[in-house]
Amino acid sequence: MLLSLLCVFLYNAALGMGCMSTVLSGWFHLIPRLSSIVPESCLLIVVGLLVGGLMKLVGEIPPVLESKIFFLYLLPPIILDAGYFLPIRQFTENLGTILMFAVVGTLWNAFFVGGLLYGVCQLEGHRLVTVDLLSCLLFGSIISAVDPVAVLAVFEEIHINELLHILVFGESLLNDAVTVVLYHLFEEYSSVGSITVMDVFLGIVCFLVVSLGGIVVGAIYGILAAFTSRFTSHTRVIEPLFVFVYSYMAYLSAEVFHLSGIMALIACGAVMRPYVEANISHKSHTTIKYFLKMWSSVSDTLIFIFLGVSTVAGPHEWNWTFVMATLIFCLVARVLGVVGLTFVINKFRIVKLTSKDQFIIAYGGLRGAIAFSLVYLLKTEHFPMRNMFLTAIITVIFFTVFVQGMTIRPLVDLLAVKKKQETKRSINEEIHTQFLDHLLTGIEDICGHYGHHHWKDKLNRFNKKYVKKCLIAGERSKEPQLIAFYHKMEMKQAIELVESGGGAKFPSALPSTVSMQNIQPKKPPQDRALPQLSKAREEEIRKILRTNLQRTRQRLRSYNRHTLVADPYEDGWNEILIKRKKMKELEKKISQMNNYLTVPAPPPDSPTIARARLASDPQAWGLKSVTESIPTIKVDLASPQSPESVNMVDEFGKKGSQSKASKEEEGGLTMKVPSPTNQRKDKTADEDNDKEPQQRLMRCLSDPGPTAEEEDEDEAFLP
Amino acid sequence: MGSFQSLPDDHQYRTLSQKTGFSLEQIAILHNRFKQLSQNEETLRRDDLKTIQDLESNPIRSQIIEAFFDSRNFQKDGVGSVEEIGFEEFLTVMSYFRAPPQHITEEQREEMRRAKLRFLFNMHDTDNDGTITLEEYRHVVEELLSRSGALGRETAKGIADAAMLEVASISVGPMAPDEFYEGITFEHFLKILNGVEIETRMNIRFLNMDATVLCK
């Protein structure tokens, strides 16, 4: 039964493999011990081997990883994902080092391996003597390139510190240009037969053209995409499409002209990202993020499985000498290359690379499917030893992925290599990062030499003055980085606050234990029977929401009425509402168990807030919600586009007056309402500003009734 | 303190080199620059630094210039600021931006880190009282955002407040409603910037060969 099912799957090989791969990769994560020892890539290759073996048993011809499919469909998503989310700051800071490793390192590897293999072939004599120098060099150039897919797959799981990650990963991306050039060069030359010095010179020129051309093509498409996104404010749904289409076109254009497609894709993603993100809606951003992750995940899985299947399927020719020699030379070349280059690079680096770093860089040089596909593309007529090359490549790939991939994690732990810092960036760190940037630029200017910071500062100013105006729509173009960061942070905090709902645990990001009163000396101490905490938090939340609400309202105007009107606030307030309801039920249960919640006593809410809460949730009468639920409610009521808002207002008006009275009757955990007047008088001028948005908002709502009542209270209805 | 007598420069340079850690070539280059900026006089004044054209576009220009004339940066217990500085003070301030040498003990690294952070702290603490109050911090953020027009001014206050709240909650923890957080002391400052690797980031590359651009 199972076998027949399997056969059905296997018959539709591609479909079957796709489905199986996704299912299996899902299963692997359920076996925690397994996935902590063995990296996913290894497991997938094993799966591929099994599938291939099964297919051979059944009698089917297993499909081989066709190079066309690989290069056109499987590789671009992974590279785009990497390029779009590339950490630009670290990348540019270490660009010199990365380029050295990518260009010089790969060249060294290629010639070392190629040359020595030729020597071995000549020495070996009887079978290998037909392998000429150019073939060996070609083979060397193919196998010397560190593979981004494999590196990503393994390094992502070990959470190594950012510097090492960007070094190895950056190298794997940038060495594509070298590989492309060497590959085409040697392929051409081996058909010609002999090379001259002129050819070598042309090779260097070719390299420059390929790499720079690829980057330029990518940058052009990136700018086009950014420019397009400026005008998509009326067609939000297809924003992600532009990103994907332009990137893919960049890749294809580069490949058509034999330029480096990978570099084009990286350049495109990296260039367009800051501008596109400033222009597109939050939902589009999420869409892009998840689509990219999904596609790259699927590609990744498929690549490794196909690799396994191809191993079983592919024509093999095993030759002990050749394969072993290849393996040993690859490893030796890598180690020597890294050590030698680091010695030179450290003279120019401020932060030197230690020997631990060097070891990880050398050990992280994994080979993968790109090398395999490139060998597969070779034609047997030109290269009679192609099958042998194939076997050798597969052996090396298996060795690096299995042995190095599996052992790198314990080695990282053993050597106590610094891991990635998981902490979020705090506002203080951001302020000081910016401050440091300006400070260092200033000192460089005083010193009189134009260093790294000077040029970076010039580029930033150019960007701000000209480029941003062109590519970013409207107000956002003037927003400095610090402010953008601050808004993002506030937004995150507000959402976290709401999601943490019951308040039993405070999100660590929020300074929950210190209030504004603690740091501002001017306000007189307030007389309260209840702990300050919740009220102060209320203020924070109001402040946060006031700024964000106004901003989100601005962005909302761009929504088309064809889009989802019922959910104008992009971040799934529906889920938050549902969660809130669940929280409330939970609280009900808890309160029935004991009279005192572990959270601070319910806030001394102003009547407005209490009313607001009740009004938006008619079932929540007499419920002891905590402050945290306020944001949701206010948002709902504030939404001018929400169809419910009109009704809410009506309920609000009616229930408001009732709620106040009933509240005071309920005992226990209900909201105590200390005299509102005292509170209000203590507010500073800050709160006066709050009236305006409230009034503005009120005027938007169609029902004028509550407005009059509202204005009695200068308590801010809405922060 | 600033004037060089007729002693050969070599001897002066050696003592300076020992004090600040620069190499002799670097000191010579910086001395050239100093002479350029001060128009061949013995001392440097604020106006001399203000003439540097590249500094015009820097939002924290005035704070950087002040830092050069702040006595706290010259020696451990200096107070107040001076009107003019000599080459030795100039060099001392520059030495805060040296990179840590490759082989350095943990203790020395920590010391270097503290020194650099102390420099930053002094830049923020303008009234010299040992704490960065909310007003001073607000000023810092406002200066940073000074090129962003009205938008910058409005949000600067919010950002400074949020930052201050963060410092208070990290350093002091839960506070009663009537407690007042005076300001960021140096110890708190160290704590909040724990995540930033100052000793590797607050460096500029001092050249060994004279490639200084002509003073603009």
Short mmCIF file of N, CA and C in Angstrom, two decimals, chain A residues 257-325:
data_model
loop_
_atom_site.label_atom_id
_atom_site.label_comp_id
_atom_site.label_asym_id
_atom_site.label_seq_id
_atom_site.Cartn_x
_atom_site.Cartn_y
_atom_site.Cartn_z
N PHE A 257 24.01 38.60 -20.91
CA PHE A 257 25.27 39.20 -21.38
C PHE A 257 26.49 38.54 -20.78
N HIS A 258 26.31 37.37 -20.20
CA HIS A 258 27.42 36.65 -19.59
C HIS A 258 28.11 37.45 -18.51
N LEU A 259 27.33 38.32 -17.86
CA LEU A 259 27.87 39.00 -16.68
C LEU A 259 27.49 38.17 -15.45
N SER A 260 27.95 38.61 -14.32
CA SER A 260 27.69 37.82 -13.12
C SER A 260 26.27 38.05 -12.62
N GLY A 261 25.40 37.05 -12.81
CA GLY A 261 24.01 37.20 -12.40
C GLY A 261 23.86 37.34 -10.90
N ILE A 262 24.66 36.62 -10.17
CA ILE A 262 24.55 36.68 -8.71
C ILE A 262 24.86 38.07 -8.20
N MET A 263 25.91 38.67 -8.76
CA MET A 263 26.26 40.01 -8.28
C MET A 263 25.19 41.02 -8.67
N ALA A 264 24.60 40.80 -9.84
CA ALA A 264 23.52 41.71 -10.26
C ALA A 264 22.36 41.62 -9.28
N LEU A 265 22.03 40.39 -8.92
CA LEU A 265 20.89 40.19 -8.02
C LEU A 265 21.16 40.81 -6.65
N ILE A 266 22.36 40.62 -6.16
CA ILE A 266 22.71 41.20 -4.86
C ILE A 266 22.66 42.72 -4.93
N ALA A 267 23.24 43.26 -5.98
CA ALA A 267 23.27 44.72 -6.10
C ALA A 267 21.84 45.25 -6.18
N CYS A 268 21.00 44.57 -6.97
CA CYS A 268 19.62 45.02 -7.12
C CYS A 268 18.91 45.03 -5.77
N GLY A 269 19.00 43.90 -5.06
CA GLY A 269 18.32 43.83 -3.77
C GLY A 269 18.84 44.84 -2.78
N ALA A 270 20.14 44.97 -2.70
CA ALA A 270 20.72 45.88 -1.71
C ALA A 270 20.41 47.33 -2.03
N VAL A 271 20.42 47.67 -3.33
CA VAL A 271 20.18 49.07 -3.70
C VAL A 271 18.72 49.45 -3.48
N MET A 272 17.84 48.56 -3.86
CA MET A 272 16.44 48.99 -3.82
C MET A 272 15.85 48.97 -2.43
N ARG A 273 16.46 48.18 -1.55
CA ARG A 273 15.79 47.96 -0.28
C ARG A 273 15.49 49.20 0.54
N PRO A 274 16.45 50.08 0.80
CA PRO A 274 16.08 51.20 1.68
C PRO A 274 14.97 52.07 1.10
N TYR A 275 14.95 52.22 -0.21
CA TYR A 275 13.95 53.11 -0.79
C TYR A 275 12.60 52.43 -0.88
N VAL A 276 12.62 51.17 -1.28
CA VAL A 276 11.36 50.45 -1.39
C VAL A 276 10.70 50.33 -0.03
N GLU A 277 11.49 50.05 0.98
CA GLU A 277 10.89 49.88 2.30
C GLU A 277 10.29 51.16 2.82
N ALA A 278 10.84 52.27 2.40
CA ALA A 278 10.26 53.53 2.85
C ALA A 278 8.97 53.83 2.12
N ASN A 279 8.80 53.24 0.95
CA ASN A 279 7.63 53.57 0.14
C ASN A 279 6.46 52.62 0.32
N ILE A 280 6.78 51.34 0.51
CA ILE A 280 5.68 50.38 0.45
C ILE A 280 4.96 50.27 1.78
N SER A 281 3.79 49.68 1.72
CA SER A 281 3.00 49.54 2.93
C SER A 281 3.58 48.42 3.78
N HIS A 282 3.15 48.38 5.01
CA HIS A 282 3.66 47.38 5.94
C HIS A 282 3.30 45.98 5.48
N LYS A 283 2.09 45.86 4.95
CA LYS A 283 1.64 44.54 4.49
C LYS A 283 2.50 44.05 3.35
N SER A 284 2.81 44.96 2.42
CA SER A 284 3.66 44.54 1.30
C SER A 284 5.01 44.11 1.81
N HIS A 285 5.50 44.83 2.77
CA HIS A 285 6.80 44.48 3.33
C HIS A 285 6.78 43.08 3.90
N THR A 286 5.73 42.78 4.66
CA THR A 286 5.60 41.45 5.22
C THR A 286 5.50 40.41 4.13
N THR A 287 4.70 40.74 3.10
CA THR A 287 4.55 39.80 1.99
C THR A 287 5.90 39.49 1.35
N ILE A 288 6.63 40.55 1.05
CA ILE A 288 7.93 40.33 0.42
C ILE A 288 8.80 39.46 1.30
N LYS A 289 8.83 39.79 2.57
CA LYS A 289 9.70 39.04 3.47
C LYS A 289 9.34 37.57 3.46
N TYR A 290 8.04 37.28 3.62
CA TYR A 290 7.67 35.89 3.73
C TYR A 290 7.76 35.14 2.43
N PHE A 291 7.47 35.81 1.33
CA PHE A 291 7.62 35.15 0.05
C PHE A 291 9.07 34.80 -0.23
N LEU A 292 9.93 35.76 0.05
CA LEU A 292 11.35 35.48 -0.18
C LEU A 292 11.83 34.32 0.67
N LYS A 293 11.44 34.33 1.94
CA LYS A 293 11.87 33.25 2.82
C LYS A 293 11.32 31.92 2.33
N MET A 294 10.08 31.94 1.90
CA MET A 294 9.45 30.70 1.46
C MET A 294 10.13 30.16 0.23
N TRP A 295 10.31 31.03 -0.77
CA TRP A 295 10.93 30.58 -2.00
C TRP A 295 12.35 30.09 -1.78
N SER A 296 13.08 30.85 -0.97
CA SER A 296 14.47 30.43 -0.78
C SER A 296 14.52 29.13 0.00
N SER A 297 13.58 28.96 0.91
CA SER A 297 13.51 27.71 1.66
C SER A 297 13.25 26.54 0.74
N VAL A 298 12.24 26.71 -0.11
CA VAL A 298 11.88 25.63 -1.04
C VAL A 298 13.05 25.33 -1.97
N SER A 299 13.64 26.38 -2.52
CA SER A 299 14.77 26.17 -3.43
C SER A 299 15.89 25.41 -2.75
N ASP A 300 16.20 25.87 -1.58
CA ASP A 300 17.25 25.26 -0.77
C ASP A 300 17.01 23.77 -0.61
N THR A 301 15.79 23.45 -0.18
CA THR A 301 15.44 22.05 0.02
C THR A 301 15.57 21.26 -1.27
N LEU A 302 14.98 21.80 -2.32
CA LEU A 302 15.01 21.09 -3.59
C LEU A 302 16.43 20.87 -4.07
N ILE A 303 17.26 21.88 -3.91
CA ILE A 303 18.64 21.76 -4.40
C ILE A 303 19.33 20.59 -3.72
N PHE A 304 19.20 20.52 -2.42
CA PHE A 304 19.91 19.44 -1.73
C PHE A 304 19.34 18.07 -2.05
N ILE A 305 18.04 18.02 -2.18
CA ILE A 305 17.45 16.72 -2.52
C ILE A 305 17.89 16.28 -3.91
N PHE A 306 17.84 17.23 -4.82
CA PHE A 306 18.27 16.91 -6.17
C PHE A 306 19.72 16.46 -6.20
N LEU A 307 20.49 17.09 -5.36
CA LEU A 307 21.90 16.72 -5.27
C LEU A 307 22.02 15.25 -4.88
N GLY A 308 21.22 14.88 -3.88
CA GLY A 308 21.23 13.48 -3.47
C GLY A 308 20.80 12.56 -4.59
N VAL A 309 19.72 12.95 -5.27
CA VAL A 309 19.22 12.10 -6.34
C VAL A 309 20.23 12.00 -7.47
N SER A 310 20.84 13.12 -7.79
CA SER A 310 21.80 13.10 -8.89
C SER A 310 22.99 12.23 -8.59
N THR A 311 23.31 12.16 -7.31
CA THR A 311 24.44 11.30 -6.94
C THR A 311 24.15 9.87 -7.34
N VAL A 312 22.92 9.46 -7.06
CA VAL A 312 22.55 8.10 -7.41
C VAL A 312 22.46 7.94 -8.92
N ALA A 313 21.93 8.97 -9.55
CA ALA A 313 21.64 8.84 -10.97
C ALA A 313 22.86 9.02 -11.86
N GLY A 314 23.65 10.04 -11.53
CA GLY A 314 24.65 10.53 -12.47
C GLY A 314 25.66 9.48 -12.91
N PRO A 315 26.18 9.65 -14.10
CA PRO A 315 27.23 8.72 -14.54
C PRO A 315 28.49 8.94 -13.73
N HIS A 316 28.98 7.86 -13.13
CA HIS A 316 30.14 8.01 -12.26
C HIS A 316 31.34 7.29 -12.79
N GLU A 317 32.47 7.86 -12.44
CA GLU A 317 33.71 7.19 -12.79
C GLU A 317 34.66 7.39 -11.64
N TRP A 318 34.81 6.38 -10.88
CA TRP A 318 35.59 6.53 -9.66
C TRP A 318 37.06 6.30 -9.93
N ASN A 319 37.84 7.22 -9.46
CA ASN A 319 39.28 7.05 -9.59
C ASN A 319 39.90 7.49 -8.29
N TRP A 320 40.38 6.53 -7.54
CA TRP A 320 40.87 6.81 -6.19
C TRP A 320 41.85 7.97 -6.14
N THR A 321 42.83 7.91 -7.01
CA THR A 321 43.87 8.93 -6.96
C THR A 321 43.29 10.32 -7.14
N PHE A 322 42.53 10.42 -8.21
CA PHE A 322 42.03 11.75 -8.56
C PHE A 322 41.15 12.31 -7.45
N VAL A 323 40.24 11.47 -7.01
CA VAL A 323 39.28 11.97 -6.02
C VAL A 323 39.97 12.33 -4.72
N MET A 324 40.80 11.45 -4.24
CA MET A 324 41.49 11.73 -2.99
C MET A 324 42.38 12.96 -3.10
N ALA A 325 43.08 13.03 -4.24
CA ALA A 325 43.96 14.19 -4.44
C ALA A 325 43.14 15.47 -4.42
#
